[in-house]
Amino acid sequence: MDAVYEDQRDTDKVQLETGKVMAFETRDRYTSLIKQKPLVIYLLLALSYLLIIILFGLVISNEQRLPSQVTKLHKELQRSKELFPCGSRSREWEYYDERCYFFSIEDATWHTAKSHCEEKNSMLVVIHDQAKQNFLQSQTRNQRFWIGLSDENTEGDWRWIDGTNYTKGFKNWKTGEPNDQSGEDCATMDSVGQWNDLKCNTKALYVCEKPLPS
C-alpha cells in the first residue's frame, strides 16, 4: 500500500513539474511576442520614412527637370512659328509682312470669294502699297485673282472692303481700266499684276488675308 502511495506522489510530482515547465514556456513565448511587436512597428516606420524620402526625391527631381522641359517646349513652339508663322494647321497660307495670305485654287464669283474668306476668318485682299503688290504678283501663278475692291454701291466710287481710303491710296489699274464695260463692278489682279474690273458674277481665283495669329 505504501508503494502505491509513493508511486502516486511521484506521478503528481512529475505532473506538477511538467505543468511548471509548460507555464514557463508559455510565459517565455508571450514575453518574446511582446518584445517582437515593437520591432515590427519600428521596421514599418522605417519603411514608411524610406518611402517618403524616395517620393520626395522623385518630386524634387521632376521639379528640377520641369524648367528644362518648359524651355524645350518653348523652343519647339518658336521653331514651329518660324517654319509656319500662319499656324502649323494652316500650311496653305503664305506669310508676308506680319499677315497671312490664302491663294485659292478654285474659281468663284466675287461675292462667293468674299464669303469663303470670311469663313476663314479673313477678307479679300486689300493692296496698300507697291511692296504688297509685288508680293501678290509673285504668287499669282499666271492667273487672275479677285481682290477686295468694288464699286457696286455707287458707280465709279471704288471702295476697299476694309474701308481703306481708295482715292488717296495705292492703285495699279491696267491702262484704260476701270471702264465699267457691261456693268463691271468688281476688281481683279491679272496675271501680270495689273488691276482690271470685271462683272462680279464672273468666276476667278481669289486671295484672302488675315492678321498673323497671336
Coordinates of N, CA and C in Angstrom, one line a residue:
M1 N 0.9 -1.2 0.0 CA 0.0 0.0 0.0 C 0.9 1.2 0.0
D2 N 1.9 1.2 0.8 CA 2.8 2.4 0.9 C 3.5 2.6 -0.5
A3 N 3.7 1.5 -1.2 CA 4.4 1.7 -2.5 C 3.4 2.4 -3.5
V4 N 2.1 2.0 -3.3 CA 1.1 2.7 -4.2 C 1.1 4.1 -4.0
Y5 N 1.0 4.5 -2.7 CA 1.0 6.0 -2.4 C 2.3 6.7 -2.9
E6 N 3.4 6.0 -2.7 CA 4.7 6.5 -3.2 C 4.7 6.8 -4.7
D7 N 4.1 5.8 -5.4 CA 4.0 6.0 -6.9 C 3.1 7.1 -7.2
Q8 N 2.0 7.3 -6.5 CA 1.1 8.3 -6.8 C 1.7 9.7 -6.6
R9 N 2.5 9.8 -5.4 CA 3.2 11.1 -5.1 C 4.2 11.4 -6.2
D10 N 4.9 10.3 -6.7 CA 5.9 10.6 -7.8 C 5.2 11.1 -9.1
T11 N 4.1 10.4 -9.3 CA 3.3 10.9 -10.5 C 2.8 12.3 -10.4
D12 N 2.3 12.6 -9.2 CA 1.8 14.0 -9.0 C 3.0 15.0 -9.1
K13 N 4.1 14.6 -8.6 CA 5.3 15.5 -8.7 C 5.7 15.7 -10.1
V14 N 5.7 14.6 -10.9 CA 6.1 14.8 -12.3 C 5.1 15.7 -13.0
Q15 N 3.8 15.5 -12.8 CA 2.8 16.3 -13.4 C 3.0 17.8 -13.0
L16 N 3.3 18.0 -11.7 CA 3.5 19.4 -11.3 C 4.7 20.0 -12.0
E17 N 5.8 19.3 -12.1 CA 6.9 19.8 -12.7 C 6.7 20.1 -14.2
T18 N 5.9 19.1 -14.8 CA 5.6 19.3 -16.2 C 4.7 20.6 -16.4
G19 N 3.8 20.8 -15.5 CA 2.9 22.0 -15.6 C 3.7 23.2 -15.4
K20 N 4.7 23.2 -14.5 CA 5.5 24.4 -14.3 C 6.3 24.7 -15.6
V21 N 6.9 23.6 -16.2 CA 7.7 23.8 -17.4 C 6.8 24.4 -18.5
M22 N 5.6 23.9 -18.7 CA 4.7 24.4 -19.7 C 4.3 25.9 -19.4
A23 N 4.1 26.2 -18.1 CA 3.8 27.6 -17.8 C 4.9 28.5 -18.1
F24 N 6.1 28.1 -17.8 CA 7.3 28.9 -18.1 C 7.5 29.1 -19.6
E25 N 7.2 28.0 -20.4 CA 7.4 28.1 -21.8 C 6.3 29.1 -22.4
T26 N 5.1 29.0 -21.9 CA 4.0 29.9 -22.3 C 4.4 31.3 -22.0
R27 N 4.9 31.5 -20.8 CA 5.3 32.9 -20.4 C 6.4 33.4 -21.3
D28 N 7.4 32.5 -21.6 CA 8.5 33.0 -22.4 C 8.1 33.3 -23.9
R29 N 7.1 32.5 -24.4 CA 6.6 32.8 -25.7 C 5.9 34.2 -25.7
Y30 N 5.1 34.4 -24.7 CA 4.3 35.6 -24.6 C 5.3 36.8 -24.5
T31 N 6.3 36.6 -23.7 CA 7.3 37.7 -23.5 C 8.0 38.0 -24.8
S32 N 8.3 36.9 -25.6 CA 9.0 37.0 -26.8 C 8.1 37.8 -27.8
L33 N 6.8 37.5 -27.9 CA 5.9 38.2 -28.8 C 5.9 39.7 -28.4
I34 N 5.8 40.0 -27.1 CA 5.8 41.4 -26.7 C 7.0 42.1 -27.1
K35 N 8.1 41.4 -27.0 CA 9.4 42.1 -27.4 C 9.5 42.3 -28.9
Q36 N 8.9 41.3 -29.7 CA 9.0 41.4 -31.1 C 8.0 42.5 -31.7
K37 N 6.9 42.7 -31.0 CA 5.9 43.7 -31.6 C 6.5 45.1 -31.8
P38 N 7.2 45.7 -30.8 CA 7.8 47.0 -31.1 C 8.8 46.9 -32.3
L39 N 9.5 45.8 -32.4 CA 10.5 45.7 -33.5 C 9.8 45.8 -34.9
V40 N 8.6 45.1 -35.0 CA 7.8 45.1 -36.2 C 7.4 46.6 -36.5
I41 N 6.9 47.2 -35.4 CA 6.4 48.6 -35.6 C 7.6 49.5 -36.1
Y42 N 8.8 49.3 -35.5 CA 9.9 50.1 -35.9 C 10.3 49.9 -37.3
L43 N 10.2 48.6 -37.7 CA 10.5 48.3 -39.1 C 9.5 48.9 -40.1
L44 N 8.2 48.9 -39.7 CA 7.2 49.5 -40.6 C 7.4 51.0 -40.7
L45 N 7.8 51.6 -39.5 CA 8.0 53.1 -39.5 C 9.2 53.4 -40.4
A46 N 10.3 52.6 -40.3 CA 11.5 52.8 -41.1 C 11.2 52.7 -42.6
L47 N 10.4 51.7 -43.0 CA 10.0 51.6 -44.4 C 9.2 52.8 -44.8
S48 N 8.3 53.3 -44.0 CA 7.4 54.4 -44.3 C 8.3 55.6 -44.6
Y49 N 9.3 55.9 -43.7 CA 10.2 57.0 -43.8 C 11.0 56.9 -45.1
L50 N 11.4 55.6 -45.4 CA 12.2 55.4 -46.6 C 11.4 55.7 -47.9
L51 N 10.1 55.3 -47.9 CA 9.2 55.6 -49.0 C 9.0 57.1 -49.1
I52 N 8.8 57.8 -48.0 CA 8.7 59.2 -48.0 C 9.9 59.9 -48.6
I53 N 11.1 59.5 -48.2 CA 12.3 60.0 -48.8 C 12.4 59.8 -50.3
I54 N 12.1 58.6 -50.7 CA 12.1 58.3 -52.2 C 11.1 59.1 -52.9
L55 N 9.9 59.3 -52.4 CA 8.9 60.1 -53.1 C 9.3 61.5 -53.2
F56 N 9.9 62.0 -52.1 CA 10.3 63.4 -52.0 C 11.4 63.6 -53.0
G57 N 12.3 62.6 -53.2 CA 13.4 62.7 -54.1 C 12.9 62.8 -55.6
L58 N 11.8 62.0 -55.8 CA 11.2 62.0 -57.2 C 10.6 63.3 -57.5
V59 N 9.9 63.9 -56.5 CA 9.3 65.2 -56.7 C 10.3 66.3 -57.0
I60 N 11.4 66.3 -56.2 CA 12.5 67.2 -56.4 C 13.1 67.1 -57.8
S61 N 13.3 65.8 -58.2 CA 13.9 65.5 -59.5 C 13.0 66.0 -60.6
N62 N 11.6 65.8 -60.5 CA 10.7 66.3 -61.5 C 10.7 67.8 -61.6
E63 N 10.7 68.4 -60.4 CA 10.7 69.9 -60.4 C 11.9 70.5 -61.0
Q64 N 13.1 69.8 -60.8 CA 14.3 70.3 -61.5 C 14.3 70.1 -63.0
R65 N 13.6 69.0 -63.4 CA 13.5 68.8 -64.9 C 12.5 69.7 -65.5
L66 N 11.5 70.1 -64.8 CA 10.3 70.8 -65.4 C 10.8 72.1 -66.1
P67 N 11.7 73.0 -65.5 CA 12.1 74.2 -66.3 C 12.7 73.8 -67.6
S68 N 13.5 72.8 -67.6 CA 14.2 72.4 -68.9 C 13.2 71.9 -69.9
Q69 N 12.2 71.2 -69.4 CA 11.1 70.7 -70.3 C 10.3 71.9 -70.9
V70 N 10.0 72.9 -70.0 CA 9.3 74.1 -70.4 C 10.1 74.8 -71.5
T71 N 11.4 75.0 -71.2 CA 12.3 75.7 -72.1 C 12.3 75.0 -73.5
K72 N 12.4 73.6 -73.5 CA 12.4 72.8 -74.7 C 11.1 73.0 -75.5
L73 N 10.0 73.0 -74.7 CA 8.7 73.1 -75.4 C 8.6 74.5 -76.0
H74 N 9.1 75.5 -75.3 CA 9.0 76.9 -75.8 C 9.8 77.0 -77.1
K75 N 11.0 76.4 -77.1 CA 11.9 76.4 -78.3 C 11.2 75.8 -79.5
E76 N 10.5 74.6 -79.2 CA 9.8 73.9 -80.3 C 8.7 74.8 -80.8
L77 N 8.0 75.5 -79.9 CA 6.9 76.3 -80.3 C 7.4 77.5 -81.2
Q78 N 8.5 78.1 -80.8 CA 9.1 79.2 -81.5 C 9.6 78.7 -82.9
R79 N 10.2 77.5 -83.0 CA 10.6 76.9 -84.2 C 9.4 76.7 -85.1
S80 N 8.3 76.2 -84.5 CA 7.1 75.9 -85.3 C 6.6 77.2 -85.9
K81 N 6.6 78.3 -85.1 CA 6.2 79.6 -85.6 C 7.1 80.2 -86.7
E82 N 8.4 79.8 -86.6 CA 9.3 80.3 -87.6 C 9.1 79.5 -88.9
L83 N 8.8 78.2 -88.8 CA 8.6 77.4 -90.0 C 7.2 77.7 -90.6
F84 N 6.2 77.8 -89.7 CA 4.8 78.0 -90.1 C 4.2 79.2 -89.4
P85 N 4.6 80.4 -89.7 CA 4.1 81.6 -88.9 C 2.6 81.7 -88.9
C86 N 2.0 81.2 -89.9 CA 0.5 81.4 -90.0 C -0.2 80.2 -89.4
G87 N 0.5 79.3 -88.7 CA -0.1 78.2 -88.0 C 0.3 76.9 -88.6
S88 N 0.6 75.9 -87.8 CA 1.0 74.6 -88.4 C -0.1 73.9 -89.1
R89 N -1.4 74.3 -88.7 CA -2.5 73.7 -89.3 C -3.0 74.5 -90.5
S90 N -2.3 75.5 -90.9 CA -2.7 76.4 -92.0 C -1.6 76.6 -93.0
R91 N -1.0 75.4 -93.4 CA 0.1 75.5 -94.3 C -0.2 75.9 -95.7
E92 N -1.5 76.0 -96.0 CA -1.9 76.6 -97.3 C -1.9 78.1 -97.3
W93 N -1.6 78.7 -96.2 CA -1.5 80.1 -96.1 C 0.0 80.6 -96.2
E94 N 0.2 81.7 -97.0 CA 1.5 82.2 -97.2 C 1.7 83.4 -96.2
Y95 N 2.9 83.5 -95.7 CA 3.3 84.6 -94.8 C 4.0 85.8 -95.5
Y96 N 3.5 87.0 -95.2 CA 4.2 88.2 -95.7 C 3.9 89.4 -94.8
D97 N 5.0 90.0 -94.3 CA 4.8 91.3 -93.5 C 3.8 91.2 -92.4
E98 N 3.9 90.2 -91.6 CA 3.0 90.1 -90.4 C 1.6 89.8 -90.7
R99 N 1.4 89.3 -91.9 CA 0.0 88.9 -92.3 C 0.1 87.6 -93.1
C100 N -1.1 86.9 -93.1 CA -1.2 85.6 -93.8 C -2.1 85.7 -95.0
Y101 N -1.7 85.0 -96.1 CA -2.5 85.1 -97.3 C -2.8 83.7 -97.8
F102 N -4.1 83.6 -98.3 CA -4.6 82.3 -98.8 C -4.8 82.6 -100.3
F103 N -4.2 81.8 -101.2 CA -4.4 81.8 -102.6 C -5.2 80.6 -103.0
S104 N -6.4 80.9 -103.5 CA -7.4 79.8 -103.8 C -6.9 79.0 -105.0
I105 N -7.4 77.8 -105.1 CA -7.1 77.0 -106.3 C -8.4 76.7 -107.1
E106 N -9.5 77.3 -106.6 CA -10.8 77.1 -107.2 C -11.4 78.4 -107.5
D107 N -12.1 78.5 -108.7 CA -12.7 79.7 -109.1 C -14.0 80.0 -108.3
A108 N -14.3 81.2 -108.2 CA -15.6 81.6 -107.5 C -16.0 83.0 -108.0
T109 N -17.3 83.4 -107.8 CA -17.7 84.7 -108.1 C -17.1 85.6 -107.0
W110 N -17.2 87.0 -107.2 CA -16.6 87.9 -106.2 C -17.3 87.7 -104.9
H111 N -18.6 87.6 -104.9 CA -19.3 87.5 -103.6 C -19.1 86.2 -102.9
T112 N -19.0 85.1 -103.7 CA -18.7 83.8 -103.1 C -17.3 83.8 -102.5
A113 N -16.4 84.4 -103.3 CA -15.0 84.5 -102.8 C -14.9 85.3 -101.4
K114 N -15.7 86.4 -101.4 CA -15.8 87.2 -100.2 C -16.3 86.3 -99.0
S115 N -17.3 85.5 -99.3 CA -17.9 84.7 -98.2 C -16.9 83.6 -97.8
H116 N -16.2 83.0 -98.8 CA -15.2 82.0 -98.4 C -14.1 82.6 -97.5
C117 N -13.7 83.8 -97.8 CA -12.7 84.4 -97.0 C -13.2 84.6 -95.6
E118 N -14.4 85.1 -95.5 CA -15.0 85.3 -94.1 C -15.1 84.1 -93.3
E119 N -15.4 82.9 -94.0 CA -15.5 81.6 -93.4 C -14.1 81.3 -92.8
K120 N -13.0 81.8 -93.4 CA -11.7 81.5 -92.9 C -11.2 82.6 -91.9
N121 N -12.2 83.4 -91.4 CA -11.8 84.5 -90.5 C -10.8 85.5 -91.2
S122 N -11.1 85.8 -92.4 CA -10.2 86.7 -93.2 C -11.1 87.5 -94.1
M123 N -10.5 88.2 -95.0 CA -11.2 89.0 -96.0 C -10.4 89.0 -97.3
L124 N -11.1 89.4 -98.4 CA -10.5 89.5 -99.7 C -9.3 90.5 -99.5
V125 N -8.2 90.3 -100.2 CA -7.0 91.0 -100.0 C -7.2 92.5 -100.4
V126 N -6.6 93.4 -99.6 CA -6.5 94.8 -99.8 C -5.1 95.2 -100.0
I127 N -4.9 96.0 -101.1 CA -3.5 96.3 -101.5 C -3.2 97.8 -101.2
H128 N -2.3 98.1 -100.3 CA -2.0 99.4 -99.9 C -0.7 100.0 -100.5
D129 N 0.2 99.2 -101.0 CA 1.4 99.7 -101.4 C 2.1 98.8 -102.5
Q130 N 3.2 99.3 -103.1 CA 3.8 98.6 -104.2 C 4.5 97.3 -103.6
A131 N 5.0 97.3 -102.4 CA 5.6 96.1 -101.9 C 4.7 95.0 -101.8
K132 N 3.5 95.2 -101.3 CA 2.4 94.2 -101.2 C 2.0 93.8 -102.5
Q133 N 1.9 94.7 -103.5 CA 1.5 94.4 -104.8 C 2.5 93.4 -105.4
N134 N 3.8 93.7 -105.2 CA 4.9 92.8 -105.8 C 4.8 91.4 -105.2
F135 N 4.5 91.3 -103.9 CA 4.4 90.0 -103.2 C 3.3 89.2 -103.9
L136 N 2.1 89.9 -104.0 CA 1.0 89.2 -104.5 C 1.2 88.8 -106.0
Q137 N 1.8 89.7 -106.7 CA 2.1 89.4 -108.1 C 3.0 88.1 -108.3
S138 N 4.0 88.0 -107.3 CA 4.9 86.9 -107.4 C 4.2 85.5 -107.1
Q139 N 3.0 85.6 -106.5 CA 2.2 84.4 -106.2 C 1.1 84.1 -107.1
T140 N 0.9 84.8 -108.1 CA -0.4 84.7 -108.9 C -0.4 83.5 -109.8
R141 N 0.8 82.9 -110.1 CA 0.9 81.7 -110.9 C 0.2 81.9 -112.3
N142 N 0.4 83.1 -112.8 CA -0.1 83.5 -114.2 C -1.6 83.3 -114.2
Q143 N -2.3 83.6 -113.1 CA -3.8 83.6 -113.1 C -4.3 84.9 -112.6
R144 N -5.6 85.2 -112.8 CA -6.1 86.4 -112.2 C -6.9 86.1 -110.9
F145 N -6.8 87.0 -110.0 CA -7.4 86.8 -108.7 C -8.3 88.0 -108.3
W146 N -9.4 87.7 -107.7 CA -10.3 88.7 -107.1 C -9.5 89.4 -106.0
I147 N -9.7 90.7 -105.9 CA -9.2 91.5 -104.7 C -10.3 92.2 -104.1
G148 N -10.1 92.7 -102.9 CA -11.2 93.3 -102.1 C -11.6 94.7 -102.5
L149 N -11.9 94.9 -103.8 CA -12.2 96.3 -104.3 C -13.4 96.2 -105.2
S150 N -14.4 97.1 -105.0 CA -15.5 97.2 -105.9 C -16.2 98.5 -105.8
D151 N -17.0 98.8 -106.9 CA -17.9 100.0 -106.9 C -19.3 99.6 -107.1
E152 N -19.7 98.5 -106.5 CA -21.1 98.0 -106.6 C -22.1 99.0 -106.1
N153 N -21.9 99.6 -105.0 CA -22.9 100.5 -104.3 C -23.1 101.8 -105.2
T154 N -22.0 102.4 -105.6 CA -22.1 103.6 -106.4 C -21.1 103.5 -107.5
E155 N -21.6 103.6 -108.8 CA -20.7 103.5 -109.9 C -19.6 104.6 -109.9
G156 N -18.4 104.1 -110.0 CA -17.2 105.0 -110.0 C -16.7 105.3 -108.6
D157 N -17.4 104.9 -107.6 CA -17.0 105.1 -106.2 C -16.3 103.8 -105.7
W158 N -15.1 103.6 -106.1 CA -14.4 102.4 -105.7 C -14.1 102.4 -104.2
R159 N -14.3 101.3 -103.6 CA -14.0 101.2 -102.1 C -13.4 99.8 -101.8
W160 N -12.4 99.9 -100.9 CA -11.8 98.7 -100.4 C -12.7 98.1 -99.4
I161 N -12.6 96.8 -99.3 CA -13.5 96.0 -98.4 C -13.4 96.3 -96.9
D162 N -12.2 96.8 -96.6 CA -11.9 97.1 -95.2 C -12.1 98.6 -94.8
G163 N -12.6 99.4 -95.8 CA -12.9 100.8 -95.6 C -11.7 101.7 -95.8
T164 N -10.6 101.1 -96.2 CA -9.4 102.0 -96.5 C -9.7 103.0 -97.6
N165 N -9.2 104.2 -97.4 CA -9.4 105.3 -98.4 C -8.8 104.9 -99.8
Y166 N -9.7 104.7 -100.8 CA -9.2 104.3 -102.1 C -8.7 105.5 -102.9
T167 N -9.3 106.7 -102.7 CA -8.9 107.8 -103.5 C -7.5 108.2 -103.3
K168 N -7.0 108.2 -102.1 CA -5.7 108.7 -101.8 C -4.7 107.5 -101.7
G169 N -5.2 106.3 -101.9 CA -4.3 105.2 -101.7 C -3.6 104.7 -103.0
F170 N -2.9 103.6 -102.9 CA -2.1 103.0 -104.0 C -3.1 102.4 -105.0
K171 N -2.7 102.5 -106.3 CA -3.5 102.0 -107.4 C -2.6 101.4 -108.4
N172 N -3.1 100.4 -109.1 CA -2.3 99.7 -110.1 C -3.2 99.2 -111.3
W173 N -4.1 100.1 -111.8 CA -5.0 99.7 -112.8 C -4.3 99.5 -114.2
K174 N -4.8 98.6 -114.9 CA -4.3 98.4 -116.3 C -4.7 99.7 -117.1
T175 N -4.0 100.0 -118.1 CA -4.3 101.2 -118.9 C -5.7 101.1 -119.4
G176 N -6.5 102.1 -119.2 CA -7.9 102.2 -119.7 C -8.9 101.6 -118.8
E177 N -8.4 101.1 -117.6 CA -9.3 100.5 -116.6 C -9.3 101.4 -115.4
P178 N -10.4 101.3 -114.6 CA -11.6 100.6 -114.8 C -12.5 101.3 -115.8
N179 N -13.2 100.5 -116.6 CA -14.0 101.1 -117.7 C -15.5 100.7 -117.5
D180 N -15.9 99.9 -116.5 CA -17.3 99.6 -116.3 C -18.0 99.0 -117.5
Q181 N -17.2 98.3 -118.3 CA -17.9 97.7 -119.5 C -18.9 96.7 -119.1
S182 N -20.1 96.9 -119.6 CA -21.2 96.0 -119.3 C -21.4 95.7 -117.8
G183 N -21.3 96.7 -117.0 CA -21.6 96.6 -115.6 C -20.5 95.9 -114.8
E184 N -19.2 96.2 -115.1 CA -18.1 95.6 -114.4 C -17.8 96.4 -113.1
D185 N -18.1 95.7 -111.9 CA -18.1 96.5 -110.7 C -17.1 95.9 -109.6
C186 N -16.4 94.8 -110.0 CA -15.5 94.1 -109.0 C -14.1 94.0 -109.6
A187 N -13.1 94.2 -108.8 CA -11.7 94.3 -109.3 C -11.0 93.0 -109.2
T188 N -10.1 92.7 -110.2 CA -9.2 91.6 -110.2 C -7.8 92.1 -110.4
M189 N -6.9 91.2 -110.0 CA -5.5 91.5 -110.4 C -5.1 90.4 -111.4
D190 N -4.6 90.8 -112.6 CA -4.4 89.9 -113.7 C -3.0 89.2 -113.5
S191 N -2.7 88.4 -114.5 CA -1.5 87.5 -114.4 C -0.2 88.3 -114.3
V192 N -0.2 89.6 -114.7 CA 1.0 90.4 -114.7 C 0.9 91.4 -113.6
G193 N -0.1 91.3 -112.7 CA -0.3 92.2 -111.6 C -1.1 93.4 -111.7
Q194 N -1.6 93.7 -112.9 CA -2.4 94.9 -113.2 C -3.9 94.6 -112.8
W195 N -4.5 95.7 -112.3 CA -5.9 95.6 -111.9 C -6.8 95.8 -113.1
N196 N -8.0 95.1 -113.0 CA -9.0 95.2 -114.1 C -10.3 94.9 -113.4
D197 N -11.4 95.7 -113.9 CA -12.7 95.5 -113.4 C -13.4 94.4 -114.3
L198 N -14.2 93.6 -113.6 CA -15.0 92.5 -114.2 C -16.4 92.5 -113.6
K199 N -17.3 91.8 -114.3 CA -18.6 91.6 -113.7 C -18.4 90.7 -112.5
C200 N -19.1 91.1 -111.4 CA -18.9 90.4 -110.1 C -19.4 88.9 -110.1
N201 N -20.2 88.6 -111.1 CA -20.6 87.2 -111.2 C -19.7 86.3 -112.1
T202 N -18.6 86.9 -112.5 CA -17.6 86.2 -113.2 C -16.8 85.3 -112.2
K203 N -16.4 84.2 -112.7 CA -15.6 83.3 -111.8 C -14.1 83.5 -112.0
A204 N -13.4 83.6 -110.9 CA -12.0 83.7 -110.9 C -11.4 83.2 -109.6
L205 N -10.1 83.0 -109.5 CA -9.4 82.7 -108.3 C -9.5 83.9 -107.3
Y206 N -9.1 83.8 -106.1 CA -9.2 84.9 -105.2 C -8.1 84.8 -104.1
V207 N -7.8 85.9 -103.4 CA -6.8 86.0 -102.4 C -7.5 86.5 -101.1
C208 N -7.3 85.7 -100.0 CA -7.8 86.1 -98.7 C -6.6 86.6 -97.9
E209 N -6.8 87.5 -96.9 CA -5.7 87.8 -96.0 C -6.3 88.0 -94.6
K210 N -5.4 87.8 -93.6 CA -5.8 87.9 -92.2 C -4.5 88.3 -91.4
P211 N -4.7 88.8 -90.2 CA -3.5 89.1 -89.4 C -2.8 87.9 -89.0
L212 N -1.5 88.0 -88.6 CA -0.7 86.9 -88.1 C -1.3 86.4 -86.8
P213 N -1.5 85.1 -86.6 CA -2.1 84.7 -85.3 C -1.2 85.1 -84.2
S214 N -1.8 85.5 -83.1 CA -1.0 85.9 -81.9 C -0.5 84.7 -81.1

